[in-house]
Amino acid sequence: MERSFVCPIQEKKMAYYEWRSTKQPAKEGSKPQVVVCVHGLSQNGHVFEFLAHGLVEDAEKRGTECHVYAVDLVGRGNSEWLDDRSLYNPGTYALHMIPFIEEIAKQHGLSSVNYVGTSLGGIIGMLICFMNKGHLFEKLILNDIGGFVPSKSLQRIGEYVGLDPRFKTFEEAEQYMKTIYSQCRDIPQEQFAHFTKYATKQIHKGADVEWALIYDPKISSGFKGVPPDIELWPQYESINVPTLLIHGTDSDILLQSTVEEMKGRGPGAKGLLQVYDVVGTGHPPYLSVPAQIHEVVKFFTV
């Protein structure tokens, strides 16, 4: 189910999607499970579809109520584009997500929700905590993002994000997706068609049709030139809720050395951190296969 939320900055519409169980709370007064998911830099909310189905199916089996929400950050998917390209930054997105989460929590009679942030989405989650809004989270998942992001990996992302390639066929677009996400060795080949479907749009030119990526190329404005290392330790250390760090062991964004440092800082130093290694994959794990979905379900339900 697609809906939209009007963001406070430039009053742009942010599309979001909901998947929900048909079950009502087993006991009167029990709380529904509500999960908000935020995607990576050039992705959109549909990247969480497999995870959402897994969370809902688990809730159905347990006879509990579950709602999963995934947004298209502005400039992506079905959301509107910003007029000012300089506003495409994590601070803007955090200021959009705070009232969205508050509204979703209020709808369900809650004060906090569970949160899944992949890459950029994880940075947004840390920023929300840093803005003294961490009470909005009951539990937090950081998917392949942490307190330090090396410049070299940002340069790699800058090589393709913001480009506006066109493809003559859907198959060409799918092959492009496989190329730029070659680090994501956890994605089953048959799922690439699904991800490509929602990452592209058809453009009609007379009798001809071509496929284009479904984002504003200006989202890459922070990646021009040689970006510096990103230090996010103050933001990470502001986390005060149970946190699951998902780490692709071949990731160039979340290095093993960063993971080890995170274990001794922030939620790691407070006994609130769990680490789940996705062996043999890079950045980011897509949370679309049973083993990864199981770890997310377990973290939110145990």
Tab-separated table of N, CA, C and O in Angstrom, residues 235-296:
chain	number	residue	atom	x	y	z
A	235	GLN	N	27.824	10.705	16.582
A	235	GLN	CA	26.464	10.264	16.292
A	235	GLN	C	26.249	8.827	16.778
A	235	GLN	O	25.221	8.506	17.386
A	236	TYR	N	27.226	7.970	16.507
A	236	TYR	CA	27.125	6.580	16.955
A	236	TYR	C	27.072	6.499	18.478
A	236	TYR	O	26.277	5.727	19.051
A	237	GLU	N	27.874	7.288	19.150
A	237	GLU	CA	27.944	7.228	20.603
A	237	GLU	C	26.698	7.795	21.281
A	237	GLU	O	26.509	7.606	22.481
A	238	SER	N	25.840	8.461	20.521
A	238	SER	CA	24.601	8.984	21.095
A	238	SER	C	23.497	7.932	21.167
A	238	SER	O	22.428	8.198	21.717
A	239	ILE	N	23.747	6.743	20.618
A	239	ILE	CA	22.734	5.677	20.616
A	239	ILE	C	22.615	5.081	22.018
A	239	ILE	O	23.612	4.676	22.614
A	240	ASN	N	21.378	4.989	22.514
A	240	ASN	CA	21.127	4.450	23.845
A	240	ASN	C	20.049	3.368	23.847
A	240	ASN	O	19.369	3.168	24.860
A	241	VAL	N	19.883	2.687	22.715
A	241	VAL	CA	18.882	1.625	22.617
A	241	VAL	C	19.562	0.356	22.101
A	241	VAL	O	20.651	0.417	21.508
A	242	PRO	N	18.942	-0.815	22.317
A	242	PRO	CA	19.508	-2.051	21.763
A	242	PRO	C	19.722	-1.923	20.256
A	242	PRO	O	18.828	-1.485	19.523
A	243	THR	N	20.919	-2.295	19.814
A	243	THR	CA	21.326	-2.065	18.425
A	243	THR	C	21.906	-3.337	17.827
A	243	THR	O	22.726	-4.005	18.449
A	244	LEU	N	21.471	-3.659	16.616
A	244	LEU	CA	22.050	-4.759	15.850
A	244	LEU	C	22.853	-4.163	14.711
A	244	LEU	O	22.312	-3.424	13.871
A	245	LEU	N	24.135	-4.472	14.675
A	245	LEU	CA	25.012	-4.034	13.587
A	245	LEU	C	25.162	-5.195	12.615
A	245	LEU	O	25.698	-6.247	12.967
A	246	ILE	N	24.670	-5.006	11.404
A	246	ILE	CA	24.809	-6.018	10.354
A	246	ILE	C	26.007	-5.631	9.495
A	246	ILE	O	26.095	-4.498	9.006
A	247	HIS	N	26.923	-6.571	9.325
A	247	HIS	CA	28.198	-6.275	8.677
A	247	HIS	C	28.464	-7.248	7.535
A	247	HIS	O	28.583	-8.467	7.755
A	248	GLY	N	28.541	-6.726	6.311
A	248	GLY	CA	29.025	-7.536	5.199
A	248	GLY	C	30.529	-7.667	5.327
A	248	GLY	O	31.240	-6.657	5.292
A	249	THR	N	31.024	-8.881	5.492
A	249	THR	CA	32.445	-9.055	5.818
A	249	THR	C	33.374	-8.573	4.709
A	249	THR	O	34.562	-8.336	4.964
A	250	ASP	N	32.874	-8.414	3.478
A	250	ASP	CA	33.687	-7.897	2.380
A	250	ASP	C	33.382	-6.426	2.080
A	250	ASP	O	33.786	-5.901	1.048
A	251	SER	N	32.694	-5.759	2.986
A	251	SER	CA	32.282	-4.375	2.764
A	251	SER	C	33.476	-3.421	2.770
A	251	SER	O	34.379	-3.545	3.600
A	252	ASP	N	33.454	-2.461	1.852
A	252	ASP	CA	34.471	-1.400	1.872
A	252	ASP	C	33.946	-0.145	2.561
A	252	ASP	O	34.677	0.834	2.723
A	253	ILE	N	32.673	-0.163	2.981
A	253	ILE	CA	32.063	0.952	3.714
A	253	ILE	C	32.226	0.751	5.215
A	253	ILE	O	32.626	1.666	5.945
A	254	LEU	N	31.900	-0.451	5.679
A	254	LEU	CA	32.039	-0.797	7.101
A	254	LEU	C	33.194	-1.774	7.242
A	254	LEU	O	33.046	-2.974	7.031
A	255	LEU	N	34.367	-1.247	7.588
A	255	LEU	CA	35.565	-2.066	7.694
A	255	LEU	C	35.553	-2.885	8.980
A	255	LEU	O	34.919	-2.514	9.973
A	256	GLN	N	36.282	-4.001	8.979
A	256	GLN	CA	36.361	-4.833	10.174
A	256	GLN	C	36.950	-4.046	11.348
A	256	GLN	O	36.505	-4.197	12.488
A	257	SER	N	37.905	-3.189	11.062
A	257	SER	CA	38.500	-2.380	12.128
A	257	SER	C	37.474	-1.437	12.749
A	257	SER	O	37.499	-1.172	13.965
A	258	THR	N	36.557	-0.937	11.932
A	258	THR	CA	35.491	-0.075	12.442
A	258	THR	C	34.541	-0.872	13.324
A	258	THR	O	34.118	-0.400	14.388
A	259	VAL	N	34.210	-2.084	12.893
A	259	VAL	CA	33.335	-2.950	13.695
A	259	VAL	C	33.950	-3.193	15.069
A	259	VAL	O	33.269	-3.100	16.106
A	260	GLU	N	35.246	-3.500	15.086
A	260	GLU	CA	35.906	-3.767	16.368
A	260	GLU	C	35.885	-2.542	17.271
A	260	GLU	O	35.663	-2.646	18.486
A	261	GLU	N	36.069	-1.357	16.677
A	261	GLU	CA	36.032	-0.141	17.483
A	261	GLU	C	34.621	0.134	17.997
A	261	GLU	O	34.441	0.611	19.126
A	262	MET	N	33.614	-0.181	17.182
A	262	MET	CA	32.234	0.043	17.595
A	262	MET	C	31.847	-0.824	18.784
A	262	MET	O	30.986	-0.444	19.581
A	263	LYS	N	32.479	-1.973	18.913
A	263	LYS	CA	32.169	-2.860	20.039
A	263	LYS	C	32.562	-2.236	21.378
A	263	LYS	O	32.018	-2.611	22.424
A	264	GLY	N	33.499	-1.289	21.345
A	264	GLY	CA	33.963	-0.672	22.582
A	264	GLY	C	33.497	0.750	22.791
A	264	GLY	O	33.913	1.411	23.743
A	265	ARG	N	32.628	1.237	21.886
A	265	ARG	CA	32.148	2.607	21.989
A	265	ARG	C	30.627	2.635	21.864
A	265	ARG	O	30.008	1.692	21.360
A	266	GLY	N	30.013	3.728	22.293
A	266	GLY	CA	28.584	3.895	22.125
A	266	GLY	C	27.796	2.739	22.705
A	266	GLY	O	28.037	2.300	23.831
A	267	PRO	N	26.832	2.204	21.939
A	267	PRO	CA	26.037	1.082	22.446
A	267	PRO	C	26.877	-0.159	22.746
A	267	PRO	O	26.498	-0.975	23.580
A	268	GLY	N	28.036	-0.283	22.092
A	268	GLY	CA	28.930	-1.403	22.389
A	268	GLY	C	29.455	-1.338	23.805
A	268	GLY	O	29.514	-2.345	24.515
A	269	ALA	N	29.838	-0.142	24.234
A	269	ALA	CA	30.359	0.038	25.592
A	269	ALA	C	29.256	-0.050	26.637
A	269	ALA	O	29.534	-0.278	27.826
A	270	LYS	N	28.008	0.117	26.203
A	270	LYS	CA	26.870	0.089	27.128
A	270	LYS	C	26.201	-1.284	27.203
A	270	LYS	O	25.174	-1.440	27.870
A	271	GLY	N	26.772	-2.275	26.506
A	271	GLY	CA	26.185	-3.610	26.502
A	271	GLY	C	24.916	-3.719	25.678
A	271	GLY	O	24.124	-4.643	25.870
A	272	LEU	N	24.746	-2.790	24.733
A	272	LEU	CA	23.518	-2.754	23.937
A	272	LEU	C	23.714	-3.226	22.501
A	272	LEU	O	22.763	-3.236	21.716
A	273	LEU	N	24.944	-3.620	22.145
A	273	LEU	CA	25.262	-3.918	20.747
A	273	LEU	C	25.375	-5.413	20.484
A	273	LEU	O	26.035	-6.136	21.218
A	274	GLN	N	24.741	-5.847	19.400
A	274	GLN	CA	24.943	-7.177	18.839
A	274	GLN	C	25.497	-7.005	17.430
A	274	GLN	O	25.166	-6.029	16.749
A	275	VAL	N	26.321	-7.940	16.994
A	275	VAL	CA	26.899	-7.877	15.651
A	275	VAL	C	26.542	-9.149	14.894
A	275	VAL	O	26.703	-10.260	15.411
A	276	TYR	N	26.039	-8.974	13.686
A	276	TYR	CA	25.727	-10.102	12.810
A	276	TYR	C	26.553	-9.953	11.542
A	276	TYR	O	26.385	-9.009	10.777
A	277	ASP	N	27.478	-10.883	11.324
A	277	ASP	CA	28.337	-10.872	10.140
A	277	ASP	C	27.677	-11.637	9.001
A	277	ASP	O	27.292	-12.807	9.166
A	278	VAL	N	27.561	-11.000	7.854
A	278	VAL	CA	27.102	-11.664	6.642
A	278	VAL	C	28.349	-12.012	5.844
A	278	VAL	O	28.952	-11.157	5.187
A	279	VAL	N	28.763	-13.241	5.949
A	279	VAL	CA	30.050	-13.673	5.406
A	279	VAL	C	30.010	-13.721	3.878
A	279	VAL	O	29.059	-14.219	3.272
A	280	GLY	N	31.045	-13.142	3.252
A	280	GLY	CA	31.227	-13.265	1.815
A	280	GLY	C	30.482	-12.250	0.984
A	280	GLY	O	30.472	-12.337	-0.245
A	281	THR	N	29.846	-11.270	1.625
A	281	THR	CA	29.185	-10.238	0.834
A	281	THR	C	29.741	-8.878	1.212
A	281	THR	O	30.344	-8.697	2.268
A	282	GLY	N	29.539	-7.920	0.291
A	282	GLY	CA	30.044	-6.574	0.507
A	282	GLY	C	28.942	-5.630	0.917
A	282	GLY	O	28.028	-5.998	1.650
A	283	HIS	N	28.998	-4.421	0.392
A	283	HIS	CA	28.086	-3.358	0.826
A	283	HIS	C	26.943	-3.165	-0.148
A	283	HIS	O	27.178	-2.956	-1.341
A	284	PRO	N	25.684	-3.162	0.392
A	284	PRO	CA	25.304	-3.617	1.730
A	284	PRO	C	24.604	-4.955	1.621
A	284	PRO	O	24.095	-5.297	0.550
A	285	PRO	N	24.535	-5.750	2.694
A	285	PRO	CA	23.646	-6.913	2.670
A	285	PRO	C	22.215	-6.454	2.374
A	285	PRO	O	21.775	-5.426	2.906
A	286	TYR	N	21.511	-7.185	1.535
A	286	TYR	CA	20.205	-6.718	1.072
A	286	TYR	C	19.038	-7.149	1.949
A	286	TYR	O	17.900	-6.746	1.727
A	287	LEU	N	19.301	-7.979	2.971
A	287	LEU	CA	18.251	-8.402	3.905
A	287	LEU	C	17.072	-9.022	3.156
A	287	LEU	O	15.911	-8.836	3.526
A	288	SER	N	17.379	-9.764	2.110
A	288	SER	CA	16.318	-10.319	1.260
A	288	SER	C	16.329	-11.832	1.202
A	288	SER	O	15.534	-12.425	0.470
A	289	VAL	N	17.219	-12.469	1.956
A	289	VAL	CA	17.297	-13.933	1.956
A	289	VAL	C	16.931	-14.442	3.352
A	289	VAL	O	17.057	-13.719	4.348
A	290	PRO	N	16.449	-15.695	3.450
A	290	PRO	CA	15.909	-16.201	4.721
A	290	PRO	C	16.828	-16.055	5.923
A	290	PRO	O	16.369	-15.667	7.002
A	291	ALA	N	18.123	-16.338	5.778
A	291	ALA	CA	19.018	-16.290	6.936
A	291	ALA	C	19.102	-14.873	7.509
A	291	ALA	O	19.079	-14.682	8.732
A	292	GLN	N	19.190	-13.875	6.642
A	292	GLN	CA	19.272	-12.486	7.103
A	292	GLN	C	17.945	-12.009	7.679
A	292	GLN	O	17.905	-11.316	8.705
A	293	ILE	N	16.853	-12.364	7.033
A	293	ILE	CA	15.534	-12.006	7.545
A	293	ILE	C	15.321	-12.614	8.928
A	293	ILE	O	14.799	-11.952	9.835
A	294	HIS	N	15.779	-13.845	9.107
A	294	HIS	CA	15.652	-14.518	10.409
A	294	HIS	C	16.363	-13.734	11.506
A	294	HIS	O	15.836	-13.594	12.623
A	295	GLU	N	17.547	-13.211	11.218
A	295	GLU	CA	18.300	-12.460	12.226
A	295	GLU	C	17.573	-11.170	12.618
A	295	GLU	O	17.576	-10.780	13.784
A	296	VAL	N	16.953	-10.520	11.635
A	296	VAL	CA	16.201	-9.299	11.927
A	296	VAL	C	14.975	-9.628	12.772
A	296	VAL	O	14.695	-8.962	13.773
